[in-house]
Tab-separated table of C-alpha atoms and ligand atoms in Angstrom:
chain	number	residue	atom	x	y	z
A	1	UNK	CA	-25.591	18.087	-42.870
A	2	UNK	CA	-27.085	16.887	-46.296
A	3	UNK	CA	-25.234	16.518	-49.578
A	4	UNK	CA	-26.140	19.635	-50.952
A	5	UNK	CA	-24.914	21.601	-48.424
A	6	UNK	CA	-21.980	19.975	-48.148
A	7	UNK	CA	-21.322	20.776	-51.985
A	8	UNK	CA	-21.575	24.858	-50.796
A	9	UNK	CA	-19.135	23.941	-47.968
A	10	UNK	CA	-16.632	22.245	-50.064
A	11	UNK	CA	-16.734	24.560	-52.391
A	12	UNK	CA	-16.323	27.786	-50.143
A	13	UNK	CA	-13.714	25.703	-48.360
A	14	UNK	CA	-11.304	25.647	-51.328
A	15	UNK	CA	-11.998	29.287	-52.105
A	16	UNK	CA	-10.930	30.004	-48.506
A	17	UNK	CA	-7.779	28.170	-49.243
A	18	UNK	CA	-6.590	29.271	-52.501
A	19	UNK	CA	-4.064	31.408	-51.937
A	20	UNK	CA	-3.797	34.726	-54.042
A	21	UNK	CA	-1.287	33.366	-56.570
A	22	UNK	CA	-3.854	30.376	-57.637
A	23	UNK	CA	-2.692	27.754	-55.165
A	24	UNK	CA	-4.342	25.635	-53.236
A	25	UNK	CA	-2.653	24.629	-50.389
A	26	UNK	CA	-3.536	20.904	-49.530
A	27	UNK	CA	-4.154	21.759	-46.070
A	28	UNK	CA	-4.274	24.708	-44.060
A	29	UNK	CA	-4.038	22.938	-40.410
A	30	UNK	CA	-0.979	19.966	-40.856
A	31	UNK	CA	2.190	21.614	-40.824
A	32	UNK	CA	3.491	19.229	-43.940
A	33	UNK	CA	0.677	19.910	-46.080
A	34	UNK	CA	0.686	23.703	-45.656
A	35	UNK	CA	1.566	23.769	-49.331
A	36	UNK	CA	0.389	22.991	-52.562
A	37	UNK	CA	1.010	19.908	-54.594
A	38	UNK	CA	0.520	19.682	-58.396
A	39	UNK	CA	-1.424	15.891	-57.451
A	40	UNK	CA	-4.019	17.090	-54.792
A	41	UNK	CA	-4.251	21.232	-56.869
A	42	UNK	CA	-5.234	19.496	-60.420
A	43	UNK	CA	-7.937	17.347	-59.085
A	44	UNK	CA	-8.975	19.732	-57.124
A	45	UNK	CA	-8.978	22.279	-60.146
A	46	UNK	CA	-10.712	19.505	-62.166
A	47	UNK	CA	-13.212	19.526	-58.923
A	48	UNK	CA	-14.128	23.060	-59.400
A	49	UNK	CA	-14.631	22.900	-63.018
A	50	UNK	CA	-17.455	19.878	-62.326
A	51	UNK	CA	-19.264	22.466	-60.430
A	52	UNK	CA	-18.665	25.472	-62.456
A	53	UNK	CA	-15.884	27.544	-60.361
A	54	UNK	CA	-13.941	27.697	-63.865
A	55	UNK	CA	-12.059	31.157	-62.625
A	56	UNK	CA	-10.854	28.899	-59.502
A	57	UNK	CA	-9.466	26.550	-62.029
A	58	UNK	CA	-7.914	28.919	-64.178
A	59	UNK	CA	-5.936	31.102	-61.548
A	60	UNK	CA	-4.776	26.987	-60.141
A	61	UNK	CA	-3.422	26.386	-63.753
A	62	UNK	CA	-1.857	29.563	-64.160
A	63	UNK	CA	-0.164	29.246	-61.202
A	64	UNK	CA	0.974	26.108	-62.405
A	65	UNK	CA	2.522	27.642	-65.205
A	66	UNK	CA	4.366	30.036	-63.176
A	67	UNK	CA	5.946	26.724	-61.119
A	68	UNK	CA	6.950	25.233	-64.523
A	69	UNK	CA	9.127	29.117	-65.733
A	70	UNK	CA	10.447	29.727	-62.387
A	71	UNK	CA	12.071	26.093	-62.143
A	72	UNK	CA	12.480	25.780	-66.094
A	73	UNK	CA	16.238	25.962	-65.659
A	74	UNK	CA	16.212	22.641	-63.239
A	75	UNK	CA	13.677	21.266	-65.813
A	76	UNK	CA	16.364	21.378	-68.485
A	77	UNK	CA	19.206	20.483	-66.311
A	78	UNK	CA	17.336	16.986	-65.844
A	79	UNK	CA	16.090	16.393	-69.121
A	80	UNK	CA	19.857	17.026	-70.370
A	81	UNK	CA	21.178	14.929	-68.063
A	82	UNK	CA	18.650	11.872	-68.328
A	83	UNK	CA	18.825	12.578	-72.098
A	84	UNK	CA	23.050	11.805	-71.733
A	85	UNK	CA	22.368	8.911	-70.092
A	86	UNK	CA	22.688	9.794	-66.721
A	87	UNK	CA	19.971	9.025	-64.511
A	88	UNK	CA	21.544	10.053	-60.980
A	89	UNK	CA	22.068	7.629	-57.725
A	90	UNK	CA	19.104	8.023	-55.910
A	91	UNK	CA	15.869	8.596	-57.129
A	92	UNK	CA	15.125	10.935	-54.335
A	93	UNK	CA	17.921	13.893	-55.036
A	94	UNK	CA	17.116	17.267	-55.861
A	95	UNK	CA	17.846	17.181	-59.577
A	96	UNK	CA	13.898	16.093	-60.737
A	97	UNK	CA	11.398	18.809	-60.599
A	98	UNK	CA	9.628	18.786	-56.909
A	99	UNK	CA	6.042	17.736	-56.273
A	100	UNK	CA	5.089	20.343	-53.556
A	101	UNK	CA	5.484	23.951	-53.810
A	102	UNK	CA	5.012	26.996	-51.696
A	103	UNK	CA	1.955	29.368	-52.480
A	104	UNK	CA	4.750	31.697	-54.290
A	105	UNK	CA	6.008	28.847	-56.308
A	106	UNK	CA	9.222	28.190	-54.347
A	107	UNK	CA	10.498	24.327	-53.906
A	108	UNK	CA	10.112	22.975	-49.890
A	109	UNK	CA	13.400	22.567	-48.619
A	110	UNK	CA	13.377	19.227	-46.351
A	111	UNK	CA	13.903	15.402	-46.199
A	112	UNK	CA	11.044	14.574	-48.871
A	113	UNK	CA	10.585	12.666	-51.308
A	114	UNK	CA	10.349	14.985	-54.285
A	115	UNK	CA	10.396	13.042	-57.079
A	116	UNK	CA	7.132	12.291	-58.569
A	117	UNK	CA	5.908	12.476	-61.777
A	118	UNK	CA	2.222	11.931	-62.338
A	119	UNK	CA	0.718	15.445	-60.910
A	120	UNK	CA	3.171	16.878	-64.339
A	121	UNK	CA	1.218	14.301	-66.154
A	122	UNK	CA	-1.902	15.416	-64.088
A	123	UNK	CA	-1.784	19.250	-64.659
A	124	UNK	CA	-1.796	19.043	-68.540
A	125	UNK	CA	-4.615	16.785	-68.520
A	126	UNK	CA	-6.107	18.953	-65.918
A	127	UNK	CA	-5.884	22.065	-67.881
A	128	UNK	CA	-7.050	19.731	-71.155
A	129	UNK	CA	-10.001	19.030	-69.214
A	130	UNK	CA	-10.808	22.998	-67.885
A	131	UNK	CA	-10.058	24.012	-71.383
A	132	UNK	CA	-13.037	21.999	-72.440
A	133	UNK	CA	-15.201	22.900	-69.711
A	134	UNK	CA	-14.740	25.949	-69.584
A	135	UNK	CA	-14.143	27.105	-73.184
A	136	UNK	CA	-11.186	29.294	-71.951
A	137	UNK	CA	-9.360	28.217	-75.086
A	138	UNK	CA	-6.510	30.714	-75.389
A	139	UNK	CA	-4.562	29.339	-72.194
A	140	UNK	CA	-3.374	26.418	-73.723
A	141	UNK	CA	-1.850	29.237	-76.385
A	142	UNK	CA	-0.341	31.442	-73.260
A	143	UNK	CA	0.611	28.381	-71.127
A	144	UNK	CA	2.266	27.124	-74.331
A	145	UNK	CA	5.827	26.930	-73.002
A	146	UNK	CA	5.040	25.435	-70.006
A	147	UNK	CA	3.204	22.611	-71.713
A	148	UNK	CA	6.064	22.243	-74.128
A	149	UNK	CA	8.789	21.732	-71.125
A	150	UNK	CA	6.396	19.773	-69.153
A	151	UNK	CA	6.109	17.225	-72.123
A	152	UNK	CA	9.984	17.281	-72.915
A	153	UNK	CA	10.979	16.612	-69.521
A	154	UNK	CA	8.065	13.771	-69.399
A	155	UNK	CA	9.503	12.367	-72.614
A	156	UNK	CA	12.791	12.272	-70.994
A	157	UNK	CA	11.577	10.942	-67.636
A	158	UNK	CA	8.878	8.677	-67.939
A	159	UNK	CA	10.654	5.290	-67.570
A	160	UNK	CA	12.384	6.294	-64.573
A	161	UNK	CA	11.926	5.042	-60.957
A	162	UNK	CA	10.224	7.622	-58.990
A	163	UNK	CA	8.320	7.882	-55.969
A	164	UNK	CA	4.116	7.062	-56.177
A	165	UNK	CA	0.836	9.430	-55.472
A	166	UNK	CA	1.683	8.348	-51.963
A	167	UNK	CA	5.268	9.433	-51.966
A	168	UNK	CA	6.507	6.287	-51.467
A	169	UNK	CA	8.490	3.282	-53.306
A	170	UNK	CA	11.233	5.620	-55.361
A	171	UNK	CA	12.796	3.244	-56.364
A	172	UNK	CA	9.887	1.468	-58.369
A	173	UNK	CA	8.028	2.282	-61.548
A	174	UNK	CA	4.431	2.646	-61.057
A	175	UNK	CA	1.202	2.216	-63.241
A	176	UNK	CA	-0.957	4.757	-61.730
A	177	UNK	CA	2.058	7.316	-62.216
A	178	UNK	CA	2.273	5.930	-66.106
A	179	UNK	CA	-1.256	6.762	-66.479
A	180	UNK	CA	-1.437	9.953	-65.332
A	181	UNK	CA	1.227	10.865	-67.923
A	182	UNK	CA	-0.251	9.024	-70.538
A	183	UNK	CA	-3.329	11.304	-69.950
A	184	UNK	CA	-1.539	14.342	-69.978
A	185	UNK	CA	0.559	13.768	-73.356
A	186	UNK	CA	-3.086	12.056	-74.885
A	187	UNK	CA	-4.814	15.340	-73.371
A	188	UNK	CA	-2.291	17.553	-75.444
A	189	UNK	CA	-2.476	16.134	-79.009
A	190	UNK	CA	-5.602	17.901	-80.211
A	191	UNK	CA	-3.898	21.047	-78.639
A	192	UNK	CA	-0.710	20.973	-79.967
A	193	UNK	CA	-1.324	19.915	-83.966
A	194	UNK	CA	1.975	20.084	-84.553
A	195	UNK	CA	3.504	17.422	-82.543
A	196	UNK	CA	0.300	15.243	-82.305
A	197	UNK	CA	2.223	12.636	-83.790
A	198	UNK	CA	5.089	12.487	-81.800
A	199	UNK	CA	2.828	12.467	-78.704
A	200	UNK	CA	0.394	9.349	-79.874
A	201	UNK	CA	3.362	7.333	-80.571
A	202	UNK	CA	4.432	8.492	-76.958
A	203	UNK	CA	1.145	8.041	-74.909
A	204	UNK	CA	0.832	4.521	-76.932
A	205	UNK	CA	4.451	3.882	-75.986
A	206	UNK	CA	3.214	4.393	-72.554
A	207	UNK	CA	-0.580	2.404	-72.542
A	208	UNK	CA	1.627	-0.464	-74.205
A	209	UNK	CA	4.274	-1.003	-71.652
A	210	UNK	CA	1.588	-0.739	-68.696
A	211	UNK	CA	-0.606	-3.431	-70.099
A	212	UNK	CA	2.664	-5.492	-70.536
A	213	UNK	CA	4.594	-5.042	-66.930
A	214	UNK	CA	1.979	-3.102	-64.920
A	215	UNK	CA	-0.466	-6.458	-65.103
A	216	UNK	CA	-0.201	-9.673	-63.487
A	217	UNK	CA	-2.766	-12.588	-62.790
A	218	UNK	CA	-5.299	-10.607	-65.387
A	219	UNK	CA	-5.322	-7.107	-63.061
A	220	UNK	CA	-3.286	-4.103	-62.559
A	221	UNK	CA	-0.891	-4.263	-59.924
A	222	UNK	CA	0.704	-1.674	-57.644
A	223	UNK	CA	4.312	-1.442	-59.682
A	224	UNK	CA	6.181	-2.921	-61.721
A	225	UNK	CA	7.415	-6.295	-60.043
A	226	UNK	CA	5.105	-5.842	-57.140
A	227	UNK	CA	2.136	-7.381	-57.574
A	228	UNK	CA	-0.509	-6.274	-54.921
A	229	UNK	CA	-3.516	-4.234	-55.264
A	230	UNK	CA	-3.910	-0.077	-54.640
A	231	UNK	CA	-6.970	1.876	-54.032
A	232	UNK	CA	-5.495	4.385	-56.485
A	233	UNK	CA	-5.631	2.233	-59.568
A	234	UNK	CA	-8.765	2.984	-60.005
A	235	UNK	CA	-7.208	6.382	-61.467
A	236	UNK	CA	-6.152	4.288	-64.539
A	237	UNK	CA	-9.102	4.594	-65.773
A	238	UNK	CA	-11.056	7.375	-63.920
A	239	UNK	CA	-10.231	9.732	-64.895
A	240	UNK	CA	-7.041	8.809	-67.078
A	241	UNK	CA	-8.663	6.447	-69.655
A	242	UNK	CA	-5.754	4.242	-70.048
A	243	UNK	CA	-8.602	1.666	-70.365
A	244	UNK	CA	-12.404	1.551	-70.368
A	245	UNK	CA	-14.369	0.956	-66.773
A	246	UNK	CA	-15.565	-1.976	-68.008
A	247	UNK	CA	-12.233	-3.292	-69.329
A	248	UNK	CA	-11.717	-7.104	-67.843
A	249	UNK	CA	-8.285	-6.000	-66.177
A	250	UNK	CA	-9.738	-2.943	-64.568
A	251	UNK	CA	-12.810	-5.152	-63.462
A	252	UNK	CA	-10.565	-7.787	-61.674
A	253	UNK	CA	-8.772	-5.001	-59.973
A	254	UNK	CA	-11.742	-2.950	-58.787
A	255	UNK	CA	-12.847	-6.572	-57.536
A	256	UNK	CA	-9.392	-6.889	-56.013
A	257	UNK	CA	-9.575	-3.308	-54.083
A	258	UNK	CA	-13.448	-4.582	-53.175
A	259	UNK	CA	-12.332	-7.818	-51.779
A	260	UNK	CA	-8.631	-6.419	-49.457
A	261	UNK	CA	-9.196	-2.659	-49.503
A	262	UNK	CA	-13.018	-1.934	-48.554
A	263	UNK	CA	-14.523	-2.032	-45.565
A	264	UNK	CA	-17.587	-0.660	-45.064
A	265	UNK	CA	-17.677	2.633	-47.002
A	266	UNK	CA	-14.431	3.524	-46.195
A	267	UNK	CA	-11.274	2.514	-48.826
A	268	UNK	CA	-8.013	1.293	-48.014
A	269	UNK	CA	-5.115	2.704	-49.985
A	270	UNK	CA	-3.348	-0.649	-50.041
A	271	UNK	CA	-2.858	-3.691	-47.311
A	272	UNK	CA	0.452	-2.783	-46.092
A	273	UNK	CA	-0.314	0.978	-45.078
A	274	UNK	CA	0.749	2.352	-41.763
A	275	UNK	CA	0.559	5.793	-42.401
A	276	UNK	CA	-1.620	6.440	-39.210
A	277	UNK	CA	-2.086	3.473	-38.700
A	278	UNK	CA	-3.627	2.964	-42.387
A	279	UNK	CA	-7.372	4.401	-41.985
A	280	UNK	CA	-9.573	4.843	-44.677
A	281	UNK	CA	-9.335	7.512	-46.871
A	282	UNK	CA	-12.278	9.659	-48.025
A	283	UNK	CA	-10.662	10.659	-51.443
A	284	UNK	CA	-10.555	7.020	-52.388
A	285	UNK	CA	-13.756	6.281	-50.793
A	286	UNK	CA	-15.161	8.863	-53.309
A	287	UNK	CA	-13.338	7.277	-56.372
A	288	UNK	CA	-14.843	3.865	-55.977
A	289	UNK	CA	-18.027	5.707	-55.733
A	290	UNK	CA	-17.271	7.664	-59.082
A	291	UNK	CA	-16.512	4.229	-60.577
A	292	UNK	CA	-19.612	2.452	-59.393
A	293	UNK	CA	-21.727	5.829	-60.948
A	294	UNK	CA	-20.147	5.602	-64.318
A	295	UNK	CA	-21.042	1.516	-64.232
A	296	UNK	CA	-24.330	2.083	-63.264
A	297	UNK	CA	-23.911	1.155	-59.289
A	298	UNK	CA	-25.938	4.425	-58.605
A	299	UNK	CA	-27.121	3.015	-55.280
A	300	UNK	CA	-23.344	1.958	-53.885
A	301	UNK	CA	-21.870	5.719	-54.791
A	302	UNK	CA	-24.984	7.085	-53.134
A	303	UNK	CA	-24.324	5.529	-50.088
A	304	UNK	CA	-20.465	6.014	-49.920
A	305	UNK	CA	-21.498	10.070	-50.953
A	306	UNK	CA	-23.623	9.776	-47.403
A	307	UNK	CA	-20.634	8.201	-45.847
A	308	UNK	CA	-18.560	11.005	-46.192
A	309	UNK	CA	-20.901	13.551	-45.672
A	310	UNK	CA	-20.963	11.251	-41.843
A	311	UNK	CA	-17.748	11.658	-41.819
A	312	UNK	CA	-17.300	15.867	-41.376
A	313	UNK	CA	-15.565	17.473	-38.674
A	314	UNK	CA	-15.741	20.612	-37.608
A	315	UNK	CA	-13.190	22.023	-39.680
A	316	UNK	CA	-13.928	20.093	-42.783
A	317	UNK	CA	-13.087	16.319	-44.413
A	318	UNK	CA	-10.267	14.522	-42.969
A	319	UNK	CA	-7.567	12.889	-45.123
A	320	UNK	CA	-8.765	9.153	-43.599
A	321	UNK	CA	-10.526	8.329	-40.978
A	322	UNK	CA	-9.477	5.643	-37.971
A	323	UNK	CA	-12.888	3.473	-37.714
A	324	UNK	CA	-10.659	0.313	-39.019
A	325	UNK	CA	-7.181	0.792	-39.259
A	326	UNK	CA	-4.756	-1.479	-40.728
A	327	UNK	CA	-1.851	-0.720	-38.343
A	328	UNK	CA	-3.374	0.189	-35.402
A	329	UNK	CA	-0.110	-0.098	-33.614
A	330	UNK	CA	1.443	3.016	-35.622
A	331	UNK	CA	-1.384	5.232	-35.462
A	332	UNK	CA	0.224	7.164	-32.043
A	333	UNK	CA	3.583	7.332	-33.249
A	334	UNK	CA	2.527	9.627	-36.212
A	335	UNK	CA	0.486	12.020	-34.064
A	336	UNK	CA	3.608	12.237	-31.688
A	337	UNK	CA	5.323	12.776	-34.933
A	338	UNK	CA	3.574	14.719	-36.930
A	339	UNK	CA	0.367	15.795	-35.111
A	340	UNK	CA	-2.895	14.942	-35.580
A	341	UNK	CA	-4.177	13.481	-39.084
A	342	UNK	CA	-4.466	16.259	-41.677
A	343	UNK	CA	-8.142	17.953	-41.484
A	344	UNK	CA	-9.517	19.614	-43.918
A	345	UNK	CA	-7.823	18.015	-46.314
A	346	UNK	CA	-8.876	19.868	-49.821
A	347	UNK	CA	-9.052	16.934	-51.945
A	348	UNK	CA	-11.213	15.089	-49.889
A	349	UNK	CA	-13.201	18.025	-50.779
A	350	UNK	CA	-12.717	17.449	-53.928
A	351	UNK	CA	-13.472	14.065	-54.493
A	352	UNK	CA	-16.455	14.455	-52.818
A	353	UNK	CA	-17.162	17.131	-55.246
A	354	UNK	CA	-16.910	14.913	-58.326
A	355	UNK	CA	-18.838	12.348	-56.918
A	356	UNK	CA	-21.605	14.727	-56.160
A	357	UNK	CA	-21.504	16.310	-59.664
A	358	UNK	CA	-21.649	12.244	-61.042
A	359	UNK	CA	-24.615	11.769	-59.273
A	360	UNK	CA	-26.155	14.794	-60.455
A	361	UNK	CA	-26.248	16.417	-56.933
A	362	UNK	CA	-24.113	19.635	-58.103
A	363	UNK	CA	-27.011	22.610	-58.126
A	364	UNK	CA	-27.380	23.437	-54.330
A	365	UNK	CA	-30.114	24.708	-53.158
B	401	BGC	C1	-0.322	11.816	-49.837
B	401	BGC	C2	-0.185	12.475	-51.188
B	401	BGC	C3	-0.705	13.896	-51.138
B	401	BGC	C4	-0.118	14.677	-49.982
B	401	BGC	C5	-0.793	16.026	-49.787
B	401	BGC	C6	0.370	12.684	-48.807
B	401	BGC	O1	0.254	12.061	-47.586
B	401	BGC	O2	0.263	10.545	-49.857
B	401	BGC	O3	-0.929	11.752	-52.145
B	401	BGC	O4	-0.431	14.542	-52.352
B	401	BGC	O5	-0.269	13.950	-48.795
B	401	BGC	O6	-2.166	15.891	-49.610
């Protein structure tokens, strides 16, 4: 298997698994995955709009907007309610919008934990970033109400405790989370003239009080008050631009994720993972290698883009991989659990994607 081929593969393989109404599930073969999340569907969008599959993108974004006026109702509800002053018990209950979502749109009934706010902040700079690529200009105008909700209930929300990219920690504000909605709000001021006040003062709002409690010893940190390092910080900057790639903090903390998090090719998502037994995930693996291409690194991301091509099954990219796990000790207890890890997963496919279109590897042959 080369590169190139695997770029056909990957992209056939989301095709496959886009369901009619624009989803993409996150993967077809793990029972909890067998639905689509806002998180894994906008970078995988964004994935298909590196490599020209704009229609792909579109029919994900409209489907998005269908999520956002079927549950606009709840949407209100919260932003009311957090507006009041009341910011419910646990972070966890079923007032917040969900993260995951059947094909048709419908919330997953089930022990999860559903409140999460960075794929909202995700999809709007998502659909910023297919509007651009693209030129489809007119669905910002159609998904226009969706946008607007999606940025009240933001504005309402964003200080709240809620639970990270990895579902965990609900009870903790997280940086990565912040960043994604900074993104999104930044994404919509050039759409939305009108209010592009009101959302610079916002996204600023946001950038500021990152820099000030989502930083200690001179890097990023996990969240607020917890100060280790996560794979997925990286996202502050690529691709949400909260700072530059060569900014000193985001330096120290791509150092940091370097130093505890890689081994090999394969990335960590952060020390204490046992989720399988804490392998290495092939998404991240990909995003280090998007960060070393866009600071000039060109042979590093190379060589992590070979990894993962090393690394398919037969059925497509795994979610991690157990060559070195962190907690070996758990790995078992999750397959009894849950079954074997989650392959294909279709951001892995993803990621791979972007890193292929960095390195200029996007025309198959
Ligand atoms: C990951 C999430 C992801 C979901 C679906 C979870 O295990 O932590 O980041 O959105 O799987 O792929």
């Amino acid at each position: 298997m080369t590169t190139n081929t695997l770029i056909t593969e990957s992209i056939q393989l989301i095709l496959r698994h886009q369901a009619a109404t624009g989803a993409y599930l996150a993967s077809p073969a793990f029972t909890h995955y067998r639905y689509s999340w806002l998180r894994d569907g906008s970078f995988t969008a964004y994935a298909m709009n590196c490599v020209g599959q704009h229609e792909s993108a579109s029919r994900f974004y409209q489907w998005c907007d269908r999520v956002l006026r079927r549950h606009e109702h709840k949407a209100r509800a919260a932003i009311a309610a957090v507006n009041a002053g009341d910011v419910g018990g646990k972070t966890g209950s079923d007032r917040f919008l969900h993260t995951r979502y059947t094909v048709a749109g419908e919330e997953v009934a089930g022990n999860w934990g559903s409140f999460q706010l960075d794929g909202y902040g995700t999809w709007l700079w998502g659909l910023a970033e297919h509007v651009q690529r693209s030129g489809e200009d007119d669905l910002i105008q159609r998904l226009a109400p969706s946008i607007e909700l999606t940025l009240e209930y933001l504005t309402a929300c964003w200080r709240l405790p809620n639970f990270d990219c990895w579902e965990e920690w609900g009870d903790r504000v997280h940086p990565v989370t912040l960043a994604a909605i900074y993104a999104g709000v930044k994404a919509m001021e050039r759409h939305l003239p009108h209010r592009a006040g009101e959302l610079t003062r916002l996204s600023e709002t946001i950038r500021h009080f990152v820099l000030e409690h989502g930083t200690a010893h001179g890097q990023f940190i996990k969240s607020v008050g917890h100060a280790v390092v996560d794979a997925s910080l990286l996202w502050l900057t690529l691709p949400f631009g909260l700072v530059q790639v060569d900014d000193p903090l985001m330096e120290r903390t791509v150092q940091s994720i370097e130093q505890e998090l890689l081994v090999g090719h394969g990335v960590h998502r952060y020390a204490d993972d046992t989720y399988y037994g804490g392998g290495q995930w092939l998404l991240l693996s990909a995003w280090l290698g998007w960060y070393y291409a866009r600071t000039g690194r060109w042979k590093k991301a190379h060589q992590i883009a070979e990894w993962i091509v090393s690394k398919l099954k037969e059925t497509g990219l795994p979610e991690q991989v157990q060559e070195h796990l962190l907690s070996p000790s758990e790995y078992t207890s999750w397959v009894e659990r849950a079954g074997e890890p989650a392959v294909p997963l279709l951001w892995s496919h993803a990621m791979f994607l972007v890193l292929a279109s960095e390195l200029g590897v996007t025309n198959p042959s």
